Coordinates of C-alpha atoms (C1' of nucleotides) in Angstrom, one line a residue:
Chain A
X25 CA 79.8 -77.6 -31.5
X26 CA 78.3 -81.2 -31.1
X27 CA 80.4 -82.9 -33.9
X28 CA 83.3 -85.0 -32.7
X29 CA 86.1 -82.8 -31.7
X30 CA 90.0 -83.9 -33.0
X31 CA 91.8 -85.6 -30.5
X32 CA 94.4 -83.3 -31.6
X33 CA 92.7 -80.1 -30.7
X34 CA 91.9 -81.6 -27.2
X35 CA 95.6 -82.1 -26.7
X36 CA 96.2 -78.5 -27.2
X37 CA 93.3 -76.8 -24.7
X38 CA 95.4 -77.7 -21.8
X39 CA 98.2 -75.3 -23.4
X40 CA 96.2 -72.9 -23.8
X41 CA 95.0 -73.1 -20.8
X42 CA 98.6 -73.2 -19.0
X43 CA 99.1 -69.5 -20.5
X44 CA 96.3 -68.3 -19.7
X45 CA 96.7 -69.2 -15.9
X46 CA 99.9 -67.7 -16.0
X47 CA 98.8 -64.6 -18.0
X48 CA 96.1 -64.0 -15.0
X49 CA 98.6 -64.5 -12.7
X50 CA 100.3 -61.5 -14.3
X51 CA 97.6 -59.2 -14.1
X52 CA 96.7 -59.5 -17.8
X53 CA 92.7 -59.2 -18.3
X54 CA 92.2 -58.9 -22.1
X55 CA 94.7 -60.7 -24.4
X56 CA 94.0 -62.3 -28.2
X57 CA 94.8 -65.3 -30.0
X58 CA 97.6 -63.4 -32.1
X59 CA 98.9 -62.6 -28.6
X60 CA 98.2 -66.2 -27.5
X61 CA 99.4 -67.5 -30.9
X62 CA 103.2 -65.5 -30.5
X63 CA 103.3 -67.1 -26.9
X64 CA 102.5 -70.8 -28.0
X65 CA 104.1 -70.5 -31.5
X66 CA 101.0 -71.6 -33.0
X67 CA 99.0 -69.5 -35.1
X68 CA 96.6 -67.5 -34.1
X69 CA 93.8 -68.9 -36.5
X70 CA 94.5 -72.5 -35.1
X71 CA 93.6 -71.3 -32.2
X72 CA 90.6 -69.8 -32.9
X73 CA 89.6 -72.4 -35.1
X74 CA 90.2 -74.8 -31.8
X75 CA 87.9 -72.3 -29.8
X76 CA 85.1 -72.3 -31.7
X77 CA 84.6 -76.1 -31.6
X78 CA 83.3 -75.3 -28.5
X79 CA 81.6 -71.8 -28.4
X80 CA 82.4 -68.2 -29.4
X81 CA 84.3 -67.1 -26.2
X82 CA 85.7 -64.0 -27.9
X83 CA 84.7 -60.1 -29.1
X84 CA 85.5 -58.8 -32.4
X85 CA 88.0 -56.0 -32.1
X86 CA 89.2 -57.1 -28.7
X87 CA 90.0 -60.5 -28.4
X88 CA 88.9 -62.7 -25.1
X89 CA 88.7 -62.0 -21.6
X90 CA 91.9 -64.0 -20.1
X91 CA 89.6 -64.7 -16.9
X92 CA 86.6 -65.9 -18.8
X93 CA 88.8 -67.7 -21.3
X94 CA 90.3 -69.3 -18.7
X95 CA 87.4 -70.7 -16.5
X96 CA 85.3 -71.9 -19.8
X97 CA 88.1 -74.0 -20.4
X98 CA 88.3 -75.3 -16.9
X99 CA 85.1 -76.3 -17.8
X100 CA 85.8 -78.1 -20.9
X101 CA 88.5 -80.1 -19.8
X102 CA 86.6 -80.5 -16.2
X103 CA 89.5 -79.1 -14.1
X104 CA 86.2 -76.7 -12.7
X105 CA 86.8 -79.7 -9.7
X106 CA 90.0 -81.5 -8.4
X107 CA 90.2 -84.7 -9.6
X108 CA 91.5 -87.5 -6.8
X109 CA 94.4 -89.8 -8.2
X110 CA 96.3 -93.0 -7.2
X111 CA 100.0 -92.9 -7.4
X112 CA 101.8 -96.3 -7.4
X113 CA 105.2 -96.5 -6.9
X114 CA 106.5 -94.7 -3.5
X115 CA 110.2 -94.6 -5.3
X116 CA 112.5 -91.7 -6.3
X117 CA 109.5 -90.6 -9.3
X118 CA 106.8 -91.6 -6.5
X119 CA 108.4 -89.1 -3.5
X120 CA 109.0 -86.5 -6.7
X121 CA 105.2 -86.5 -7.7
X122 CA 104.2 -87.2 -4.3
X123 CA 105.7 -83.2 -3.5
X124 CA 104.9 -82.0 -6.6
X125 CA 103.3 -78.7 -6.1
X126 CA 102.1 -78.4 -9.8
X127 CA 98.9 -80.4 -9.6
X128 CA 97.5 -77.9 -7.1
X129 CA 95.5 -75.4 -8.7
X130 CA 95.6 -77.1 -11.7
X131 CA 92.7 -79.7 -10.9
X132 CA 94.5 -82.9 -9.6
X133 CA 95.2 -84.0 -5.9
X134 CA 97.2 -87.2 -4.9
X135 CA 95.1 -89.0 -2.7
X136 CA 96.4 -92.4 -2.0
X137 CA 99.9 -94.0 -2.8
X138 CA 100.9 -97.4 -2.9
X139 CA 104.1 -99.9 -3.4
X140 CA 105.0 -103.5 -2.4
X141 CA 108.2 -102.7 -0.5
X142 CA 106.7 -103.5 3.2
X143 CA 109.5 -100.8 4.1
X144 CA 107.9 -98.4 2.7
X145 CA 104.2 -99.2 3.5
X146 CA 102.6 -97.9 6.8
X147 CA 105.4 -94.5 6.2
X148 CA 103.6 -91.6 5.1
X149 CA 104.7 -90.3 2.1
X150 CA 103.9 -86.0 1.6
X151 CA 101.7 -86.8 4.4
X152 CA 99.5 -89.5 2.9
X153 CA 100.0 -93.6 3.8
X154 CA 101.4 -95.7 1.7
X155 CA 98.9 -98.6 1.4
X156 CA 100.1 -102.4 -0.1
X157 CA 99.8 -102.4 -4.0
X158 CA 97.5 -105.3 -2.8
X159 CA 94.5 -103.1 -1.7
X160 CA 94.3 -100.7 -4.6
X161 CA 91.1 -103.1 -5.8
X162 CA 89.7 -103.0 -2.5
X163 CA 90.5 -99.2 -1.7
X164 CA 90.5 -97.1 -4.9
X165 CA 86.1 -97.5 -5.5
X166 CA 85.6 -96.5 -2.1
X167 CA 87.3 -93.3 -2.7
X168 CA 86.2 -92.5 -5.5
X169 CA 89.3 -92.4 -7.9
X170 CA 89.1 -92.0 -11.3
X171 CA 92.8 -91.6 -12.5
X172 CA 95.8 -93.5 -11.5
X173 CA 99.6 -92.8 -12.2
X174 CA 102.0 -95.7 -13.0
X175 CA 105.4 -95.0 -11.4
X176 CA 106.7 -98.7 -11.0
X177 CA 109.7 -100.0 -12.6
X178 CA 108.5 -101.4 -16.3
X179 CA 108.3 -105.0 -15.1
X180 CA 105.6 -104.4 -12.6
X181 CA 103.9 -102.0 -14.9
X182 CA 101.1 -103.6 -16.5
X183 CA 100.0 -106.1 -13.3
X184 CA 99.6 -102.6 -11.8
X185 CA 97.6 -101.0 -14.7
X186 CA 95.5 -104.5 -14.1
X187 CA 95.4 -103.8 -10.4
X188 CA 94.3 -100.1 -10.9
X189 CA 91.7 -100.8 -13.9
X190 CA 90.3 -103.8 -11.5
X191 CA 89.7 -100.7 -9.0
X192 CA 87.6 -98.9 -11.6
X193 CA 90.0 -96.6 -12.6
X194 CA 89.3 -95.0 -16.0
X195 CA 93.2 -93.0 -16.7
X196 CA 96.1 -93.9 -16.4
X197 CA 99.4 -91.9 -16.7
X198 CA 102.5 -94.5 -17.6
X199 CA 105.9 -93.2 -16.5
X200 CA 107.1 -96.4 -17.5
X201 CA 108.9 -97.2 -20.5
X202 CA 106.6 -99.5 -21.7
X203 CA 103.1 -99.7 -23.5
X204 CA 100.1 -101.0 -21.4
X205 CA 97.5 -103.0 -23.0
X206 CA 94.2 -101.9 -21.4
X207 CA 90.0 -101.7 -22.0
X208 CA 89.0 -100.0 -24.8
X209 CA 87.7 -97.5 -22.5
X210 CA 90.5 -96.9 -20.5
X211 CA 92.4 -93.4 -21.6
X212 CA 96.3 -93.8 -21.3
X213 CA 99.0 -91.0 -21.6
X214 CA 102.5 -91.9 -21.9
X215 CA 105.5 -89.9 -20.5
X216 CA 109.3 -91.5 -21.2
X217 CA 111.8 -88.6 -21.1
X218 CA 114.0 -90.9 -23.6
X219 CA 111.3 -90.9 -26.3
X220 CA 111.3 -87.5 -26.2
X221 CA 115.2 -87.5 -26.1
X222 CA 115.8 -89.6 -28.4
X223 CA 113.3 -87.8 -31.3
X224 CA 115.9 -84.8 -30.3
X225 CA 119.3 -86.8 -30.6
X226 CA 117.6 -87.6 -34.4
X227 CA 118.0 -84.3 -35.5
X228 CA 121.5 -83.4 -33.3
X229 CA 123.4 -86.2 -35.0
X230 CA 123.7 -84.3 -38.2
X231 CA 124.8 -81.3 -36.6
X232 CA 128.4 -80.8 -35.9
X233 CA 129.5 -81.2 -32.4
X234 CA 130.9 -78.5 -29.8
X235 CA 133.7 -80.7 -28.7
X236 CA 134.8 -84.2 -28.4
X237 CA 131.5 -85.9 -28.5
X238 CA 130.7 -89.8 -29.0
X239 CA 132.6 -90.4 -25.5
X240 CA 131.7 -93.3 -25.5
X241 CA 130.6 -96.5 -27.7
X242 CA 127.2 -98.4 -26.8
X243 CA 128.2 -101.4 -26.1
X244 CA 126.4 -104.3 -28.1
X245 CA 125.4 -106.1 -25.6
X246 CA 122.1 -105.1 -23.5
X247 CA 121.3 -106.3 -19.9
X248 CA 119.3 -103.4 -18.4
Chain B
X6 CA 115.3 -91.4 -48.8
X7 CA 116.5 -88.1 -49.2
X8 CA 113.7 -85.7 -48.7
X9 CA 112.4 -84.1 -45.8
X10 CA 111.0 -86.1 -43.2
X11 CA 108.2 -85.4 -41.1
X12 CA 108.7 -85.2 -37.5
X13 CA 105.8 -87.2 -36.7
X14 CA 107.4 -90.2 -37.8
X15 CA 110.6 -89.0 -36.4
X16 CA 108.8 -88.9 -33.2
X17 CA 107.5 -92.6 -34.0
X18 CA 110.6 -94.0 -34.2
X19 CA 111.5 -94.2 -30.5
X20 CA 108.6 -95.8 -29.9
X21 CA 109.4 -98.9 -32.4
X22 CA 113.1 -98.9 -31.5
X23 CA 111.8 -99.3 -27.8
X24 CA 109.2 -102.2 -28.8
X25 CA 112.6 -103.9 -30.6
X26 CA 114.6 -103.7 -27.2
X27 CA 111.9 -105.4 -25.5
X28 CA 111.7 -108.2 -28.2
X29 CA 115.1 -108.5 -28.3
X30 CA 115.8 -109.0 -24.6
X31 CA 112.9 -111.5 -24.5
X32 CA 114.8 -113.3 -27.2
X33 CA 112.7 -112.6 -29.9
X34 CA 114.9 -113.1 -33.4
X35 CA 112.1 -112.1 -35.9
X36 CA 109.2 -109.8 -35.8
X37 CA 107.0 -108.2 -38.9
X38 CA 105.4 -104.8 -39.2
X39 CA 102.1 -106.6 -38.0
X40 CA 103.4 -108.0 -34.7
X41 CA 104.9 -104.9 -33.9
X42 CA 101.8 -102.8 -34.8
X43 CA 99.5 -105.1 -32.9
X44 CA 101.4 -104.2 -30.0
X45 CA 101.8 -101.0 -30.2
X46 CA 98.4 -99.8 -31.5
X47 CA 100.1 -98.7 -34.8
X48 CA 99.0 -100.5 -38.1
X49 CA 101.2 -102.2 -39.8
X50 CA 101.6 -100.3 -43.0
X51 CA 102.0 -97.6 -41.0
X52 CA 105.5 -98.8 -39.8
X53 CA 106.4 -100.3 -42.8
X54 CA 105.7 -96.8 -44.1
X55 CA 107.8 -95.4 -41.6
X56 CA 110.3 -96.9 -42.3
X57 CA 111.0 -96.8 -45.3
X58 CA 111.5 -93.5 -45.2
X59 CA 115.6 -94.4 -44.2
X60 CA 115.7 -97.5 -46.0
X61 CA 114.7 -101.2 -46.8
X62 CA 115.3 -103.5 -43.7
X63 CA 113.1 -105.9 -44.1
X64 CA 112.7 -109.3 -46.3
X65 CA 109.4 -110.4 -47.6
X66 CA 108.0 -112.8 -46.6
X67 CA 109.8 -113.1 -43.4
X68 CA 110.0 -109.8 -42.4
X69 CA 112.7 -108.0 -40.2
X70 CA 115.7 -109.6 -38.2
X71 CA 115.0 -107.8 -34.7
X72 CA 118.9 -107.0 -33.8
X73 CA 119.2 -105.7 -37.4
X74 CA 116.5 -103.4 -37.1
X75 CA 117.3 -102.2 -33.6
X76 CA 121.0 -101.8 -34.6
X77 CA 119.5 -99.5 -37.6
X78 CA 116.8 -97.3 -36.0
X79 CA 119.9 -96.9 -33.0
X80 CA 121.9 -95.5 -35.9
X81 CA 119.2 -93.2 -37.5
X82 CA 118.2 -91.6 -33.9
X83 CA 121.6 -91.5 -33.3
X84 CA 121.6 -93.2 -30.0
X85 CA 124.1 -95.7 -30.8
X86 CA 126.6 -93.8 -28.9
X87 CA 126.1 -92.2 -25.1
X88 CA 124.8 -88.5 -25.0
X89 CA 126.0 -86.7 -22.1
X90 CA 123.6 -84.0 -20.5
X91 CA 123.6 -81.2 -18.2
X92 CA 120.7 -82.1 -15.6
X93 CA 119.4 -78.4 -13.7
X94 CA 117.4 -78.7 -10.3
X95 CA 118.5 -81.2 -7.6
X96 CA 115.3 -81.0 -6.0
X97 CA 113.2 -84.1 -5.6
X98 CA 112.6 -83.8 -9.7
X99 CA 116.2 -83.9 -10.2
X100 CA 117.2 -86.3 -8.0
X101 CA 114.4 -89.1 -9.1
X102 CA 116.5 -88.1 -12.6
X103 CA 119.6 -88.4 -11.5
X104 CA 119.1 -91.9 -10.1
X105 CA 116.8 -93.0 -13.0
X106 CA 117.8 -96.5 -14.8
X107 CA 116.5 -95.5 -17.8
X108 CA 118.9 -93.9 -19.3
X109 CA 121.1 -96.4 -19.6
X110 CA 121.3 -98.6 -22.3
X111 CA 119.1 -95.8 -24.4
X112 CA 121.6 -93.7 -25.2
X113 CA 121.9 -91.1 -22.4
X114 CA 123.9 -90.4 -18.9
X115 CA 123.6 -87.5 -16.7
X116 CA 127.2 -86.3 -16.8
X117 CA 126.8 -82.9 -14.8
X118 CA 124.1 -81.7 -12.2
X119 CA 123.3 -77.9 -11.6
X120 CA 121.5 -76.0 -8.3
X121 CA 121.2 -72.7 -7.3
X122 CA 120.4 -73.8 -3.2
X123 CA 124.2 -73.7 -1.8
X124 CA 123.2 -76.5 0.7
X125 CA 122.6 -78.1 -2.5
X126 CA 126.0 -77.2 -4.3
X127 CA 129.2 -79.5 -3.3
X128 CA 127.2 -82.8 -2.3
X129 CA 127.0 -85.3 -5.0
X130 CA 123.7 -86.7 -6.4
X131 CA 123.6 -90.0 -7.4
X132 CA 127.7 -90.0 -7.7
X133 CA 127.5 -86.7 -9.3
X134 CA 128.8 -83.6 -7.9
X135 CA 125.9 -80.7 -7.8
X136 CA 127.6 -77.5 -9.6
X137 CA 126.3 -74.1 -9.1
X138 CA 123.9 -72.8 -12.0
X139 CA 126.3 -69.8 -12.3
X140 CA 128.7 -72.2 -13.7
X141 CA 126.5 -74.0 -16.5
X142 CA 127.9 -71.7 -19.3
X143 CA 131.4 -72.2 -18.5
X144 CA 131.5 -75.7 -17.8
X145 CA 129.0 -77.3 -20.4
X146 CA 131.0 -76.4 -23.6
X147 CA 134.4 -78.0 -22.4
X148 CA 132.4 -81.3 -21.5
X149 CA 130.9 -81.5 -24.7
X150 CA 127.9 -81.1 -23.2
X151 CA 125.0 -81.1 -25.7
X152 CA 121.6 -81.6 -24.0
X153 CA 120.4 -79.8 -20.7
X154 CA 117.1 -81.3 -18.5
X155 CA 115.4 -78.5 -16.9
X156 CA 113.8 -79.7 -13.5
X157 CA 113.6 -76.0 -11.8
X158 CA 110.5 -74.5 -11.0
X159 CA 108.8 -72.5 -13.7
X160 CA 109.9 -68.8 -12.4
X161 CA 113.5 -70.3 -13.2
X162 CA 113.2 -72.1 -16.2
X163 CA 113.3 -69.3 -18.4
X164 CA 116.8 -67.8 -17.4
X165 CA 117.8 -71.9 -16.8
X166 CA 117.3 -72.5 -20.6
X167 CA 119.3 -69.0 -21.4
X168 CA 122.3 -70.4 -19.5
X169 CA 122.0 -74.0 -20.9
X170 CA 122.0 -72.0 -24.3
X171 CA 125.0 -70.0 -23.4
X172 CA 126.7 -72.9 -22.7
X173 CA 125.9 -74.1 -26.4
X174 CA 123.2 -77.0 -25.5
X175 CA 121.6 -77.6 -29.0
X176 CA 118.5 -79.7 -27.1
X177 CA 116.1 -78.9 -23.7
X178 CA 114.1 -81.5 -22.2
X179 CA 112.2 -79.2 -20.0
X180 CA 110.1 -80.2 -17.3
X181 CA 108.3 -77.0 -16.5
X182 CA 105.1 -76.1 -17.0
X183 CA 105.9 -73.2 -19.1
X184 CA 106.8 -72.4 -22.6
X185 CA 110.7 -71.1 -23.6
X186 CA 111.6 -69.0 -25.8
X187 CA 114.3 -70.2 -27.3
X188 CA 116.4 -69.6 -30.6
X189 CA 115.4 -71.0 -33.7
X190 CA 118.3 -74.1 -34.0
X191 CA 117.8 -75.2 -30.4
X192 CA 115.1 -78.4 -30.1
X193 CA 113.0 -78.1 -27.1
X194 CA 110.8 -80.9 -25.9
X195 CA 108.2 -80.5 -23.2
X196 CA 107.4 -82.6 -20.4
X197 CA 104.1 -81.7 -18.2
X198 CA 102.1 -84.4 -16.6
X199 CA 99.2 -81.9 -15.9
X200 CA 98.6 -81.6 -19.5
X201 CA 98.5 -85.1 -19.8
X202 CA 96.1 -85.4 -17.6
X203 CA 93.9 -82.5 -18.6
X204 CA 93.5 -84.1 -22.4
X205 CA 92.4 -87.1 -20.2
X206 CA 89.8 -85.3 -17.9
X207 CA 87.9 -83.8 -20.7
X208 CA 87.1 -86.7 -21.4
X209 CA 87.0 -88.5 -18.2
X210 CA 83.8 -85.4 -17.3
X211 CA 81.0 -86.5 -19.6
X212 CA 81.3 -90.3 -18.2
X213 CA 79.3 -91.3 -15.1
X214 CA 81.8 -90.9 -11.5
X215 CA 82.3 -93.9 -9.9
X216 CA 81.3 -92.9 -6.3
X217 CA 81.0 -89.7 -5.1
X218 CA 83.7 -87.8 -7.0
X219 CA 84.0 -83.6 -7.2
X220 CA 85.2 -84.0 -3.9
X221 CA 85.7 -80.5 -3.8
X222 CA 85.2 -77.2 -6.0
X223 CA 88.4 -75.2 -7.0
X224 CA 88.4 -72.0 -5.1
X225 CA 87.7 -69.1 -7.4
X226 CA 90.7 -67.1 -6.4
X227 CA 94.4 -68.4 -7.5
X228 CA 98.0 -68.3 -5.9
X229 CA 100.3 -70.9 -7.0
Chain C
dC14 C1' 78.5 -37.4 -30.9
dG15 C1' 79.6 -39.1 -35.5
dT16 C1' 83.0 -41.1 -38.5
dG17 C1' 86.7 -43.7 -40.3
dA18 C1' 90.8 -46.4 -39.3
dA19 C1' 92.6 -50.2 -36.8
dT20 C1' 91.6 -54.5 -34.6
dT21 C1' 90.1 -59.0 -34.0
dT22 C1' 86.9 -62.8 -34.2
dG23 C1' 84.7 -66.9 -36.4
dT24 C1' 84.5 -69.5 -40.5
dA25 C1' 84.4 -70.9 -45.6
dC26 C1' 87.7 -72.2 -48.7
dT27 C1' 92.2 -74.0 -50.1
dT28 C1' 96.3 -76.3 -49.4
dT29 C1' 99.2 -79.4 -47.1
dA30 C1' 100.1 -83.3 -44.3
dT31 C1' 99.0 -87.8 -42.6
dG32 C1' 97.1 -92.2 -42.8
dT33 C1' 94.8 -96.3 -45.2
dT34 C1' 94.0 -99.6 -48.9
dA35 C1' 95.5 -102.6 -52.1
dC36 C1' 98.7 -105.2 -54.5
dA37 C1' 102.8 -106.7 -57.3
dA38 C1' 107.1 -108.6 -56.0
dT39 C1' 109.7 -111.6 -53.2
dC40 C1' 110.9 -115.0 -50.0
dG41 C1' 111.0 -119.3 -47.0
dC42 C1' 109.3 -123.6 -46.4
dC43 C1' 107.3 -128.0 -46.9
Chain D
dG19 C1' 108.0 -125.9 -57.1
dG20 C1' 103.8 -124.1 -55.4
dC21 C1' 101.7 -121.6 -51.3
dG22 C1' 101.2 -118.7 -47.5
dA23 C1' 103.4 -114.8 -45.5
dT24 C1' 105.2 -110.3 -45.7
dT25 C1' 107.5 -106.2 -47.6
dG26 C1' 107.6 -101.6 -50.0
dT27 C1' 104.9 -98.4 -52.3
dA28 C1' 101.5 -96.3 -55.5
dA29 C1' 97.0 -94.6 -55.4
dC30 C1' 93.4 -93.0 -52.6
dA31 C1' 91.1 -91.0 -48.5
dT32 C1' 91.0 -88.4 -44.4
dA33 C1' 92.6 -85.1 -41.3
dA34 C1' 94.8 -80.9 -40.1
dA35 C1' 96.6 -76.5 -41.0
dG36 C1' 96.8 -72.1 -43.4
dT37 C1' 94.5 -68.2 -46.0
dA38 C1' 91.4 -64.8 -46.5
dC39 C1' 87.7 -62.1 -45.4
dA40 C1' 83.0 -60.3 -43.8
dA41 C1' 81.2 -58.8 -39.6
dA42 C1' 81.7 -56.7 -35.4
dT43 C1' 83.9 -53.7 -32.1
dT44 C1' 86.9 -50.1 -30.2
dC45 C1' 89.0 -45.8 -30.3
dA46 C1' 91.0 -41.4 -31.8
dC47 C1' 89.7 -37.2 -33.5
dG48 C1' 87.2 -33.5 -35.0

DNA sequence: CGTGAATTTGTACTTTATGTTACAATCGCC
DNA sequence: GGCGATTGTAACATAAAGTACAAATTCACG
C-alpha cells in the first residue's frame, strides 16, 4: 500500500467510482466486486486486486459497503473537496461545459472562463465573467486554481496551455486535437471524439455495410 | 500481418495519423519513427513496431514519405471515406457537436440529429433538421447510418443506445457518464471528462495547493 | 445455539500482453 | 564507395491480467 501504484489502475478508480455513486443513488448499500465486475465488464479479481493497493475496504462473505466504498475512494482520488477549474474557450464546447451539470457532485466547479473574442468578454457565461485570455497569469494564483480545461480551437491551444501553466496550473484537460508539450510536472488528459472514432471505424471497415455506405470519397486534398 | 492485433495499438494509430496531418499541412515531406515519437511522447520503436503490424512503409535510412503514410494509416482506420452518424441530444452538448470543425477532413459528418424536447424537433442545428428520437430506428438504416453519438443525459442514454441499436448502428460514441449495455458486435467508446479529471486529482492531492484551495467540503448527502 | 453450505475477500502464483533493447540490413548522400 | 541515418524485427524485460485458494463471514436449519 506504499509501492507505486499503475497508472493504469488509477485510471480505473474513477469507474468504479461512477457506479458506485449511481448504485447509492439507487438505494443499493451492500454490493461486491463480482457485482461490480458484471456492471463494468471487468472482472471481479481486477478489481479487487485494484482495491487492495490501497487498503482492504471489504468483508469476506459480503462484499463492500457501496457508501463506505464510495467515500474512501473520494478520498483517494481527492474528490473528498471540489476542485476550482479554468475553462478557456467561451465557444460552442466552452457554453456546453460551462452548463454542464455533471461536474457537480462529482468534485469539480468552473470557476473562471476566459477567451480573446472582446465580444464575448465582460458577458457572463452560466453566470460567471468571461475575463481576457490575457489575465489568466495574473488571475488564476489568486484563486487558487489548480486545473484548467483547453477548449480553444487547435491553433491557440498550446499559447493557452503556456498561459495557464504560467498561472500555476498543475492539469490540464485538452479538447483540442492536438498534443501539448508541457513541464514534466504538469498532468495532461486528452479528449478528441475522432480518436476515439476513428479506433471504431478500424474495426467497422471489415464489417459489411447496412446500405449504401462510402457516400462519399475524401477528397485528397486537406485545407481544414 | 495477419494475426490478431491488439487494440492498444489500434487505439494508437489515430494518434500517429493525426501527428502526419499536422506535418503534412505544415509541409513537412519526410518524418522518421523518432521525430514522430519525440513529439508525441511515444518511442520510436514503439511506432515502428506499430506499424508494422499492417505493413512496411518506410525506407531505411530515410524513413517514411509523410503523404504515403497518412494515405495508408487513412486506409487501415478506414477513414479514407466519410462516415455518416446519427448525433442524439440537441442540447448545449449536441449542438457544440453539431457545429464542431473537427469532423471534417477526419473522416466523419453528422448526417442526422435526434431530440426528444418537441421545441427541439423541426428546427435545424447547424443546417441539420432535429428528428424526433422515436424516429432513430426507422430512419437510421435507410441512411446507411452506422455510428450514433450519444449526448443525452445519463437517465436516457440507456434506452438512446437501444434505439441507435435498433436502427442497426454497429458503433456508440457515448458521452454519458454511465456504462451501456450493449450487445456483443456493437463497439462502444466512452467519453467522460470527469474521469479524466479524477485520474488527475489523485494525483494532483498529495502536491502542495497553490493558495488556499478546498474551497469547500462536498456535502455528505447527494442529489444529482 | 451450533453446524455446515454458500459467499466473498485479499493475495500468491501463473499466464498473457505490452514495451524496450539491440542490431543486421538497407538506403541516400557527399 | 564509404558513412551516417533509419527501418523492421528478434530477443529480452516489464507490466498487467487471470487463476486459484485459504481465510473469513453470513445464513439457513435443525
Amino acid at each position: 500500500m506504499e509501492k507505486h501504484i499503475p497508472d493504469i489502475v488509477i485510471h480505473r478508480l474513477p469507474i468504479y467510482l461512477r457506479a458506485l455513486e449511481l448504485m447509492a443513488r439507487a438505494g443499493h448499500d451492500i454490493t461486491s466486486s463480482q457485482e461490480l465486475g458484471q456492471r463494468l465488464g471487468i472482472s471481479s479479481a481486477q478489481i479487487r486486486k485494484d482495491l487492495s493497493h490501497f487498503g482492504e475496504f471489504g468483508k469476506q462473505g459480503t462484499g463492500y459497503d457501496v457508501d463506505f466504498l464510495r467515500q474512501q475512494l473520494r478520498q483517494i482520488l481527492h474528490v473528498d473537496r471540489v476542485w476550482d477549474m479554468a475553462l478557456v474557450g467561451a465557444g460552442d464546447l466552452g457554453r456546453a461545459l460551462a452548463h454542464y451539470k455533471g461536474f457537480e457532485n462529482r468534485g469539480f466547479r468552473i470557476a473562471a472562463i476566459f477567451d480573446v473574442d472582446p465580444r464575448k468578454v465582460g458577458k457572463p457565461l452560466a453566470g460567471i465573467p468571461v475575463e481576457h485570455t490575457s489575465r489568466i497569469p495574473e488571475l488564476l494564483p489568486a484563486r487558487g486554481i489548480r486545473i484548467g480545461i483547453i477548449a480553444v480551437p487547435a491553433e491557440a491551444a498550446q499559447s493557452v496551455a503556456d498561459l495557464l501553466i504560467e498561472g500555476r496550473v498543475q492539469a490540464l484537460l485538452n479538447y483540442a486535437p492536438i498534443r501539448l508539450s508541457v513541464p514534466d510536472e504538469v498532468l495532461v488528459e486528452y479528449i478528441d471524439p475522432v480518436i476515439a472514432l476513428q479506433s471504431m471505424t478500424y474495426y467497422l471497415g471489415a464489417r459489411q455495410g447496412s446500405g449504401q455506405n462510402r457516400s462519399q470519397a475524401e477528397p485528397a486534398g486537406h485545407s481544414r
